[in-house]
Tab-separated table of C-alpha atoms in Angstrom:
chain	number	residue	atom	x	y	z
Y	1	MET	CA	-57.721	44.922	32.968
Y	2	ALA	CA	-55.068	42.384	33.864
Y	3	GLU	CA	-51.334	43.045	33.924
Y	4	PHE	CA	-48.837	40.396	32.846
Y	5	LYS	CA	-45.166	40.474	33.779
Y	6	ALA	CA	-42.136	38.546	32.549
Y	7	ASP	CA	-38.371	38.784	32.380
Y	8	VAL	CA	-38.330	39.251	28.601
Y	9	LEU	CA	-40.809	40.181	25.889
Y	10	VAL	CA	-39.986	38.813	22.448
Y	11	LEU	CA	-41.817	40.740	19.742
Y	12	GLY	CA	-42.477	38.594	16.700
Y	13	ALA	CA	-43.327	34.883	16.537
Y	14	GLY	CA	-41.597	33.995	13.301
Y	15	MET	CA	-38.654	31.616	13.211
Y	16	VAL	CA	-36.277	34.298	14.523
Y	17	GLY	CA	-38.488	35.328	17.435
Y	18	VAL	CA	-39.402	31.774	18.421
Y	19	GLY	CA	-35.734	30.759	18.263
Y	20	ALA	CA	-34.797	33.615	20.603
Y	21	ALA	CA	-37.686	32.846	22.980
Y	22	LEU	CA	-36.713	29.172	23.266
Y	23	HIS	CA	-33.043	29.901	23.933
Y	24	LEU	CA	-33.868	32.532	26.546
Y	25	GLN	CA	-36.299	30.098	28.160
Y	26	GLN	CA	-33.602	27.392	28.248
Y	27	ARG	CA	-31.445	29.827	30.211
Y	28	GLY	CA	-34.054	30.352	32.899
Y	29	ARG	CA	-35.774	33.470	31.632
Y	30	ASP	CA	-39.542	33.874	31.934
Y	31	VAL	CA	-40.509	34.871	28.401
Y	32	ILE	CA	-43.694	36.191	26.825
Y	33	LEU	CA	-43.806	35.807	23.045
Y	34	VAL	CA	-45.887	38.504	21.331
Y	35	ASP	CA	-47.310	38.532	17.812
Y	36	ARG	CA	-50.197	40.180	15.981
Y	37	HIS	CA	-51.376	36.744	14.849
Y	38	GLU	CA	-52.828	34.060	17.077
Y	39	LEU	CA	-50.391	31.482	15.679
Y	40	ALA	CA	-46.631	31.525	15.149
Y	41	GLY	CA	-44.996	31.431	11.726
Y	42	GLU	CA	-47.799	33.113	9.785
Y	43	GLU	CA	-45.703	35.693	7.922
Y	44	THR	CA	-42.193	35.574	6.397
Y	45	SER	CA	-41.364	32.250	8.053
Y	46	PHE	CA	-44.301	30.665	6.232
Y	47	GLY	CA	-43.154	31.600	2.742
Y	48	ASN	CA	-39.729	30.324	1.692
Y	49	ALA	CA	-38.147	27.412	-0.131
Y	50	GLY	CA	-37.765	25.438	3.105
Y	51	MET	CA	-33.992	25.073	2.991
Y	52	ILE	CA	-31.810	25.161	6.103
Y	53	GLU	CA	-28.883	26.624	4.236
Y	54	CYS	CA	-25.860	25.404	6.173
Y	55	ALA	CA	-23.891	25.439	2.889
Y	56	SER	CA	-24.656	29.034	1.864
Y	57	VAL	CA	-21.561	30.575	3.388
Y	58	PHE	CA	-21.666	33.569	1.039
Y	59	PRO	CA	-24.636	35.949	1.435
Y	60	TYR	CA	-26.787	37.126	-1.491
Y	61	MET	CA	-24.894	40.255	-2.507
Y	62	PHE	CA	-25.502	42.836	-5.232
Y	63	PRO	CA	-24.174	41.497	-8.549
Y	64	ARG	CA	-20.876	42.905	-9.866
Y	65	ASP	CA	-21.280	41.598	-13.429
Y	66	PHE	CA	-22.207	44.516	-15.714
Y	67	GLY	CA	-24.455	42.412	-17.952
Y	68	GLN	CA	-26.406	41.130	-14.963
Y	69	ILE	CA	-26.719	44.652	-13.543
Y	70	LEU	CA	-27.971	45.940	-16.902
Y	71	ARG	CA	-30.594	43.200	-17.198
Y	72	SER	CA	-31.780	44.002	-13.683
Y	73	ALA	CA	-31.866	47.744	-14.412
Y	74	LEU	CA	-33.996	47.053	-17.486
Y	75	ASN	CA	-36.247	44.747	-15.416
Y	76	ARG	CA	-35.358	41.825	-17.665
Y	77	ALA	CA	-33.613	39.595	-15.118
Y	78	PRO	CA	-35.933	36.827	-13.882
Y	79	GLN	CA	-34.142	36.699	-10.531
Y	80	VAL	CA	-34.828	40.356	-9.671
Y	81	ARG	CA	-37.625	42.785	-10.406
Y	82	TYR	CA	-38.346	46.264	-9.128
Y	83	SER	CA	-41.309	48.601	-9.010
Y	84	LEU	CA	-40.509	51.763	-10.949
Y	85	ALA	CA	-43.043	53.732	-8.911
Y	86	ASP	CA	-41.344	52.668	-5.664
Y	87	LEU	CA	-37.783	53.182	-6.926
Y	88	PRO	CA	-37.226	56.548	-5.178
Y	89	SER	CA	-38.047	54.964	-1.810
Y	90	PHE	CA	-35.397	52.243	-2.016
Y	91	LEU	CA	-32.756	53.613	-4.428
Y	92	PRO	CA	-30.549	55.057	-1.631
Y	93	TRP	CA	-30.647	51.662	0.070
Y	94	LEU	CA	-29.695	49.929	-3.191
Y	95	VAL	CA	-26.635	52.177	-3.444
Y	96	ARG	CA	-25.581	51.107	0.066
Y	97	TYR	CA	-26.264	47.484	-0.898
Y	98	TYR	CA	-24.016	47.847	-3.953
Y	99	LEU	CA	-21.200	49.408	-1.924
Y	100	ALA	CA	-21.471	46.745	0.795
Y	101	SER	CA	-21.193	44.076	-1.907
Y	102	ALA	CA	-17.634	45.044	-2.849
Y	103	PRO	CA	-15.644	41.778	-2.803
Y	104	ASP	CA	-13.540	42.582	0.266
Y	105	ARG	CA	-16.527	43.761	2.308
Y	106	ALA	CA	-18.655	40.820	1.156
Y	107	LEU	CA	-15.947	38.368	2.213
Y	108	ARG	CA	-15.680	39.962	5.667
Y	109	GLY	CA	-19.437	39.603	6.059
Y	110	ALA	CA	-19.356	35.980	4.927
Y	111	LEU	CA	-16.629	35.116	7.411
Y	112	ALA	CA	-18.548	36.868	10.181
Y	113	VAL	CA	-21.780	34.946	9.630
Y	114	MET	CA	-20.119	31.632	8.772
Y	115	PRO	CA	-20.127	30.241	12.351
Y	116	LEU	CA	-23.890	30.804	12.471
Y	117	ILE	CA	-24.498	29.329	9.009
Y	118	ARG	CA	-22.409	26.255	9.765
Y	119	ARG	CA	-24.198	25.776	13.097
Y	120	SER	CA	-27.709	26.295	11.701
Y	121	LEU	CA	-28.733	22.698	10.976
Y	122	VAL	CA	-27.363	21.428	14.297
Y	123	GLU	CA	-29.404	24.019	16.205
Y	124	HIS	CA	-32.529	23.126	14.235
Y	125	GLU	CA	-32.113	19.390	14.748
Y	126	THR	CA	-31.743	19.891	18.489
Y	127	LEU	CA	-34.974	21.872	18.683
Y	128	MET	CA	-36.801	19.559	16.268
Y	129	ALA	CA	-35.968	16.543	18.407
Y	130	GLU	CA	-37.239	18.288	21.525
Y	131	ALA	CA	-40.348	19.538	19.729
Y	132	GLY	CA	-41.137	16.145	18.179
Y	133	ALA	CA	-40.900	17.650	14.706
Y	134	LEU	CA	-38.103	15.653	13.080
Y	135	GLU	CA	-40.595	14.229	10.574
Y	136	LEU	CA	-40.583	17.679	8.909
Y	137	LEU	CA	-36.860	17.437	8.097
Y	138	ARG	CA	-35.255	15.835	5.063
Y	139	ARG	CA	-31.457	15.527	4.904
Y	140	CYS	CA	-31.476	15.684	1.124
Y	141	GLY	CA	-29.768	18.922	0.171
Y	142	TRP	CA	-30.882	20.846	-2.912
Y	143	ILE	CA	-29.900	21.112	-6.563
Y	144	LYS	CA	-28.916	24.320	-8.352
Y	145	MET	CA	-29.304	23.809	-12.111
Y	146	TYR	CA	-27.894	25.872	-14.977
Y	147	ARG	CA	-29.082	25.994	-18.567
Y	148	GLU	CA	-26.148	27.999	-19.968
Y	149	ASP	CA	-22.491	26.993	-20.106
Y	150	ALA	CA	-21.410	30.467	-18.998
Y	151	THR	CA	-23.565	30.574	-15.877
Y	152	LEU	CA	-22.521	27.034	-14.990
Y	153	ALA	CA	-18.860	28.008	-15.313
Y	154	ASN	CA	-19.383	30.961	-12.938
Y	155	ALA	CA	-21.211	28.717	-10.491
Y	156	LEU	CA	-18.418	26.137	-10.550
Y	157	ARG	CA	-15.869	28.848	-9.748
Y	158	ASP	CA	-18.004	29.951	-6.802
Y	159	PHE	CA	-18.351	26.332	-5.685
Y	160	GLU	CA	-14.588	25.792	-5.721
Y	161	ARG	CA	-14.243	28.878	-3.549
Y	162	ALA	CA	-16.956	27.702	-1.146
Y	163	LYS	CA	-15.281	24.289	-0.789
Y	164	GLN	CA	-12.342	26.080	0.825
Y	165	TYR	CA	-14.734	26.907	3.675
Y	166	GLY	CA	-16.061	23.393	4.123
Y	167	VAL	CA	-19.020	23.401	1.725
Y	168	GLN	CA	-19.739	19.990	0.266
Y	169	GLY	CA	-21.502	19.109	-2.954
Y	170	GLU	CA	-21.469	17.132	-6.160
Y	171	ILE	CA	-21.245	18.399	-9.719
Y	172	LEU	CA	-23.913	16.856	-11.960
Y	173	ASP	CA	-24.167	16.605	-15.722
Y	174	SER	CA	-27.554	16.459	-17.427
Y	175	LYS	CA	-27.729	12.673	-17.094
Y	176	ALA	CA	-26.926	12.795	-13.371
Y	177	ILE	CA	-29.625	15.440	-12.820
Y	178	VAL	CA	-32.245	13.038	-14.159
Y	179	GLN	CA	-30.831	10.196	-12.060
Y	180	ARG	CA	-31.355	12.327	-8.922
Y	181	GLU	CA	-34.730	13.709	-10.037
Y	182	PRO	CA	-36.245	11.364	-12.667
Y	183	HIS	CA	-39.339	13.496	-13.288
Y	184	LEU	CA	-37.458	16.642	-14.332
Y	185	SER	CA	-37.174	17.488	-18.005
Y	186	GLY	CA	-35.283	20.156	-19.914
Y	187	GLU	CA	-31.857	20.910	-21.330
Y	188	PHE	CA	-29.272	21.775	-18.688
Y	189	ALA	CA	-25.558	22.413	-18.998
Y	190	GLY	CA	-25.111	20.998	-15.525
Y	191	ALA	CA	-25.887	21.422	-11.840
Y	192	ILE	CA	-24.496	21.409	-8.341
Y	193	HIS	CA	-26.109	19.236	-5.703
Y	194	PHE	CA	-25.407	20.830	-2.318
Y	195	THR	CA	-25.648	17.733	-0.174
Y	196	GLU	CA	-25.433	19.134	3.373
Y	197	PRO	CA	-28.468	21.428	3.764
Y	198	GLY	CA	-31.646	20.226	5.363
Y	199	PHE	CA	-35.068	20.726	3.839
Y	200	VAL	CA	-38.235	21.459	5.801
Y	201	LEU	CA	-41.532	20.153	4.384
Y	202	ASP	CA	-43.600	22.835	6.140
Y	203	PRO	CA	-41.635	25.919	7.301
Y	204	GLY	CA	-44.652	27.588	8.894
Y	205	GLY	CA	-45.541	24.314	10.598
Y	206	LEU	CA	-42.022	24.059	12.004
Y	207	ALA	CA	-42.300	27.536	13.545
Y	208	LYS	CA	-45.601	26.446	15.102
Y	209	ALA	CA	-44.000	23.265	16.471
Y	210	TYR	CA	-41.282	25.363	18.091
Y	211	ALA	CA	-43.899	27.736	19.522
Y	212	GLU	CA	-45.790	24.759	20.957
Y	213	LEU	CA	-42.554	23.530	22.555
Y	214	PHE	CA	-42.098	26.995	24.066
Y	215	HIS	CA	-45.658	26.814	25.439
Y	216	ARG	CA	-45.189	23.287	26.836
Y	217	LYS	CA	-42.140	24.480	28.737
Y	218	GLY	CA	-44.118	27.252	30.409
Y	219	GLY	CA	-43.786	30.086	27.922
Y	220	ARG	CA	-46.671	32.438	27.279
Y	221	PHE	CA	-47.895	33.564	23.858
Y	222	MET	CA	-49.998	36.729	23.593
Y	223	VAL	CA	-51.579	38.655	20.736
Y	224	ALA	CA	-50.596	42.320	20.708
Y	225	ASP	CA	-49.586	45.180	18.429
Y	226	ALA	CA	-45.825	45.705	18.712
Y	227	GLN	CA	-46.306	49.341	17.692
Y	228	THR	CA	-47.635	49.971	21.200
Y	229	LEU	CA	-44.154	49.257	22.601
Y	230	GLU	CA	-42.957	51.865	25.067
Y	231	GLN	CA	-40.597	52.161	28.001
Y	232	GLU	CA	-42.121	52.919	31.382
Y	233	PRO	CA	-40.570	55.569	33.658
Y	234	GLY	CA	-39.035	52.811	35.780
Y	235	GLY	CA	-37.296	51.309	32.757
Y	236	ARG	CA	-39.574	48.321	32.108
Y	237	TRP	CA	-40.891	47.711	28.603
Y	238	GLN	CA	-44.570	47.256	27.863
Y	239	VAL	CA	-47.013	46.522	25.062
Y	240	ALA	CA	-50.792	46.710	25.125
Y	241	THR	CA	-52.919	43.645	24.464
Y	242	PRO	CA	-56.711	43.248	24.275
Y	243	VAL	CA	-56.644	41.667	27.756
Y	244	GLY	CA	-54.249	44.039	29.479
Y	245	LYS	CA	-50.716	45.378	29.705
Y	246	VAL	CA	-47.710	43.105	29.260
Y	247	SER	CA	-44.376	44.256	30.660
Y	248	ALA	CA	-40.829	42.993	31.159
Y	249	ARG	CA	-37.365	44.195	32.121
Y	250	GLU	CA	-36.065	43.468	28.637
Y	251	VAL	CA	-37.541	43.329	25.151
Y	252	VAL	CA	-36.328	41.733	21.914
Y	253	VAL	CA	-37.373	43.249	18.579
Y	254	ALA	CA	-37.647	40.262	16.226
Y	255	LEU	CA	-40.352	41.573	13.922
Y	256	GLY	CA	-38.749	40.638	10.618
Y	257	PRO	CA	-39.851	43.033	7.863
Y	258	TRP	CA	-41.859	45.091	10.373
Y	259	SER	CA	-38.942	45.706	12.744
Y	260	ASP	CA	-38.675	49.329	11.618
Y	261	LEU	CA	-42.116	50.003	13.086
Y	262	ALA	CA	-40.582	49.393	16.522
Y	263	PHE	CA	-37.022	50.728	16.268
Y	264	GLY	CA	-38.094	53.753	14.208
Y	265	ARG	CA	-40.467	54.950	16.917
Y	266	LEU	CA	-37.601	54.750	19.400
Y	267	GLY	CA	-35.403	57.057	17.336
Y	268	TYR	CA	-33.060	54.577	15.651
Y	269	SER	CA	-32.070	55.268	12.050
Y	270	ILE	CA	-31.059	51.907	10.586
Y	271	PRO	CA	-30.724	51.285	6.798
Y	272	PHE	CA	-33.515	48.734	6.665
Y	273	ASN	CA	-35.343	47.526	3.581
Y	274	VAL	CA	-37.199	44.460	2.321
Y	275	LYS	CA	-36.948	42.092	-0.621
Y	276	ARG	CA	-40.402	40.842	-1.488
Y	277	GLY	CA	-41.152	37.355	-2.794
Y	278	TYR	CA	-44.042	35.149	-3.876
Y	279	HIS	CA	-44.954	31.491	-3.859
Y	280	LEU	CA	-47.723	29.256	-5.138
Y	281	HIS	CA	-48.465	25.590	-4.397
Y	282	LEU	CA	-49.362	23.278	-7.262
Y	283	ALA	CA	-50.329	19.624	-7.297
Y	284	PRO	CA	-47.951	17.155	-8.948
Y	285	ARG	CA	-49.475	15.324	-11.911
Y	286	GLY	CA	-49.945	11.580	-11.786
Y	287	ASN	CA	-47.210	9.792	-9.875
Y	288	ALA	CA	-44.584	12.533	-10.391
Y	289	VAL	CA	-42.287	12.950	-7.391
Y	290	LEU	CA	-39.796	15.690	-6.544
Y	291	HIS	CA	-37.343	14.550	-3.873
Y	292	ARG	CA	-35.679	17.847	-2.948
Y	293	PRO	CA	-35.771	21.561	-3.840
Y	294	VAL	CA	-34.423	22.430	-7.270
Y	295	LEU	CA	-33.427	25.889	-8.466
Y	296	ASP	CA	-33.708	26.726	-12.152
Y	297	ALA	CA	-30.969	29.315	-11.671
Y	298	ASP	CA	-31.040	30.973	-15.089
Y	299	ASN	CA	-34.807	31.427	-14.867
Y	300	GLY	CA	-34.915	32.548	-11.240
Y	301	TYR	CA	-37.389	30.203	-9.542
Y	302	VAL	CA	-37.390	27.259	-7.136
Y	303	LEU	CA	-39.589	24.172	-6.991
Y	304	ALA	CA	-39.775	22.604	-3.530
Y	305	PRO	CA	-41.814	19.512	-2.508
Y	306	MET	CA	-43.808	20.723	0.494
Y	307	ASN	CA	-46.464	18.827	2.426
Y	308	ARG	CA	-49.060	21.099	0.836
Y	309	GLY	CA	-47.852	20.483	-2.720
Y	310	ILE	CA	-45.033	21.585	-4.999
Y	311	ARG	CA	-44.132	25.115	-3.953
Y	312	LEU	CA	-43.069	27.433	-6.777
Y	313	ALA	CA	-41.097	30.294	-5.222
Y	314	THR	CA	-39.747	33.373	-6.969
Y	315	GLY	CA	-36.644	35.507	-6.626
Y	316	VAL	CA	-36.544	39.093	-5.374
Y	317	GLU	CA	-38.931	41.988	-5.934
Y	318	PHE	CA	-37.913	45.457	-4.776
Y	319	ALA	CA	-41.076	47.312	-3.838
Y	320	ARG	CA	-42.566	48.910	-0.751
Y	321	ARG	CA	-43.351	46.286	1.876
Y	322	ASP	CA	-47.083	47.002	1.916
Y	323	ALA	CA	-47.599	47.843	-1.761
Y	324	PRO	CA	-50.204	45.708	-3.574
Y	325	PRO	CA	-48.979	42.353	-4.926
Y	326	THR	CA	-47.437	42.318	-8.398
Y	327	PRO	CA	-46.602	38.629	-8.948
Y	328	VAL	CA	-45.060	39.157	-12.399
Y	329	GLN	CA	-42.105	36.879	-11.637
Y	330	LEU	CA	-44.461	34.099	-10.599
Y	331	GLU	CA	-46.548	34.461	-13.749
Y	332	ARG	CA	-43.440	34.310	-15.923
Y	333	ALA	CA	-42.061	31.309	-14.051
Y	334	LEU	CA	-45.264	29.234	-14.180
Y	335	PRO	CA	-45.010	28.025	-17.801
Y	336	LEU	CA	-41.302	27.297	-17.339
Y	337	ALA	CA	-42.020	25.319	-14.180
Y	338	HIS	CA	-44.671	23.286	-16.016
Y	339	GLN	CA	-42.036	22.388	-18.626
Y	340	LEU	CA	-39.537	21.423	-15.917
Y	341	PHE	CA	-41.799	19.199	-13.806
Y	342	PRO	CA	-45.277	17.632	-14.289
Y	343	LEU	CA	-47.440	20.149	-12.443
Y	344	GLY	CA	-51.209	20.122	-12.209
Y	345	GLU	CA	-53.648	22.666	-10.871
Y	346	ALA	CA	-52.823	25.365	-8.368
Y	347	ILE	CA	-53.754	24.414	-4.799
Y	348	ASP	CA	-53.709	27.973	-3.442
Y	349	ALA	CA	-56.535	30.341	-4.308
Y	350	LYS	CA	-54.000	33.111	-4.932
Y	351	PRO	CA	-50.217	33.528	-4.696
Y	352	TRP	CA	-48.665	34.196	-1.295
Y	353	LYS	CA	-46.661	37.420	-0.900
Y	354	GLY	CA	-44.055	38.095	1.767
Y	355	ALA	CA	-41.021	40.239	2.495
Y	356	ARG	CA	-37.468	39.416	3.534
Y	357	PRO	CA	-36.007	41.913	6.046
Y	358	CYS	CA	-32.603	43.151	4.883
Y	359	LEU	CA	-29.684	45.355	5.853
Y	360	PRO	CA	-27.376	46.501	3.037
Y	361	ASP	CA	-24.493	44.245	4.123
Y	362	MET	CA	-26.829	41.197	4.235
Y	363	LEU	CA	-25.992	40.598	7.891
Y	364	PRO	CA	-28.636	40.639	10.615
Y	365	VAL	CA	-28.676	43.108	13.485
Y	366	ILE	CA	-28.164	41.138	16.705
Y	367	GLY	CA	-27.415	42.648	20.071
Y	368	LYS	CA	-28.069	45.443	22.516
Y	369	ALA	CA	-29.558	48.754	21.439
Y	370	PRO	CA	-27.080	51.509	22.297
Y	371	ARG	CA	-29.433	54.132	23.748
Y	372	HIS	CA	-32.075	52.160	25.669
Y	373	ALA	CA	-31.488	49.871	28.633
Y	374	GLY	CA	-33.091	46.464	28.173
Y	375	LEU	CA	-33.738	46.831	24.417
Y	376	TRP	CA	-32.310	44.112	22.151
Y	377	PHE	CA	-32.400	43.631	18.391
Y	378	ASP	CA	-32.659	40.383	16.401
Y	379	PHE	CA	-33.780	41.109	12.836
Y	380	GLY	CA	-32.617	41.540	9.242
Y	381	HIS	CA	-31.959	37.886	8.380
Y	382	HIS	CA	-32.647	38.517	4.649
Y	383	HIS	CA	-32.915	35.144	2.808
Y	384	HIS	CA	-31.850	33.151	5.867
Y	385	GLY	CA	-34.523	33.676	8.507
Y	386	LEU	CA	-35.540	30.007	8.518
Y	387	THR	CA	-31.902	28.935	8.419
Y	388	LEU	CA	-30.544	31.218	11.117
Y	389	GLY	CA	-33.459	31.703	13.534
Y	390	PRO	CA	-32.355	29.159	16.172
Y	391	ALA	CA	-28.643	29.961	15.745
Y	392	THR	CA	-29.086	33.716	16.166
Y	393	GLY	CA	-31.541	33.025	18.985
Y	394	ARG	CA	-28.797	31.150	20.775
Y	395	LEU	CA	-26.260	33.918	20.132
Y	396	LEU	CA	-28.654	36.591	21.408
Y	397	ALA	CA	-29.608	34.570	24.502
Y	398	GLU	CA	-25.948	34.029	25.335
Y	399	MET	CA	-25.348	37.770	25.098
Y	400	MET	CA	-28.410	38.604	27.201
Y	401	THR	CA	-27.530	36.133	29.956
Y	402	GLY	CA	-23.806	36.842	30.171
Y	403	GLU	CA	-22.572	33.596	28.635
Y	404	THR	CA	-19.595	33.499	26.320
Y	405	PRO	CA	-21.103	33.777	22.815
Y	406	PHE	CA	-20.384	30.842	20.522
Y	407	ALA	CA	-19.646	33.318	17.694
Y	408	ASP	CA	-18.255	36.844	17.653
Y	409	PRO	CA	-21.302	39.149	17.897
Y	410	ALA	CA	-19.421	42.353	16.979
Y	411	PRO	CA	-20.130	42.236	13.194
Y	412	PHE	CA	-23.882	42.162	13.907
Y	413	ALA	CA	-23.961	45.211	16.210
Y	414	VAL	CA	-26.259	48.028	15.138
Y	415	GLU	CA	-23.430	50.480	15.779
Y	416	ARG	CA	-21.818	49.372	12.498
Y	417	PHE	CA	-24.181	51.782	10.737
Y	418	GLY	CA	-22.915	54.792	12.685
């Protein structure tokens, strides 16, 4: 069988892996991109609300409000659901998540990731222009709507805080909501239109456009099982493919929610978990148009106008990554979404299920593995894989090639977990 060699293997062809591969390639590295699928962007990067969240400077932390915690514990919060049968497997991680969400620790994390968040849209636009994919981008922002006065008041306090860090937006009353989105209906106390973020009409298609750019520039894409990763006696890294061995001096683990299948085999104990989510595409009825993503915050779902149709996306489900689908949140959101916007028949045969890879502090792991030469990590982007993929790819590539990183990489080091 054949043997293929490169400078770097990047394991995982989602937005994070493709972003890393492109930035390494730009810096003169010969890169082979490896995935179990024949196309890029077929997993987590395919299923999200499509927002490049350059305004989300504060990560999604564990709630501190007792009422919200109680509703979640009773499985009554639409934003969060958990599998009781799977609870023992992720309860220790939830405790770490709660502790990491203490206000002082959460603020430190937000400040650490802020340079990447604020850079995210710029990095995407640069790659989109080179890939010929700018038609997938809308500079329209998104609207976060609140039905209750109390939740709106909390949101406005958070917005005032975020404005101190450069976040821009407009506060909307119910009349202004309809002016922005004439086909919405329902009683809302108010909303915030975050005007800066970009919106991608086909997130999976964007990952494929980036992968095609990587290929056009001489990169190689190969199908392989990342669980075959091993280090040769001489220090090179290899994976097995159906057509032969692939090896390189360095390897990047960018496997999203499957990253533990690689780092676990190599002896690393990292507090890694997933937040599952679902989406379903529906056709708009008649001439109804949705111009940008809208979040029905109190009911925990998003409607986003994708090329395929209106995507209804849910909040968070805590369950084992590979457990059977339980799209309860989607089923509960469907009638509410039909009341909010004129939706027709479902376009998808069944709901899509995916998993967001998470660390308890809601920061990714980016950087060199401490015990193996040539092993690098780039995973754990939680809700921001689409947003941060190119930005963290740049940061990682700068670290791997000896450039001065554009952001401090220390907060993302795996050593933070001891």
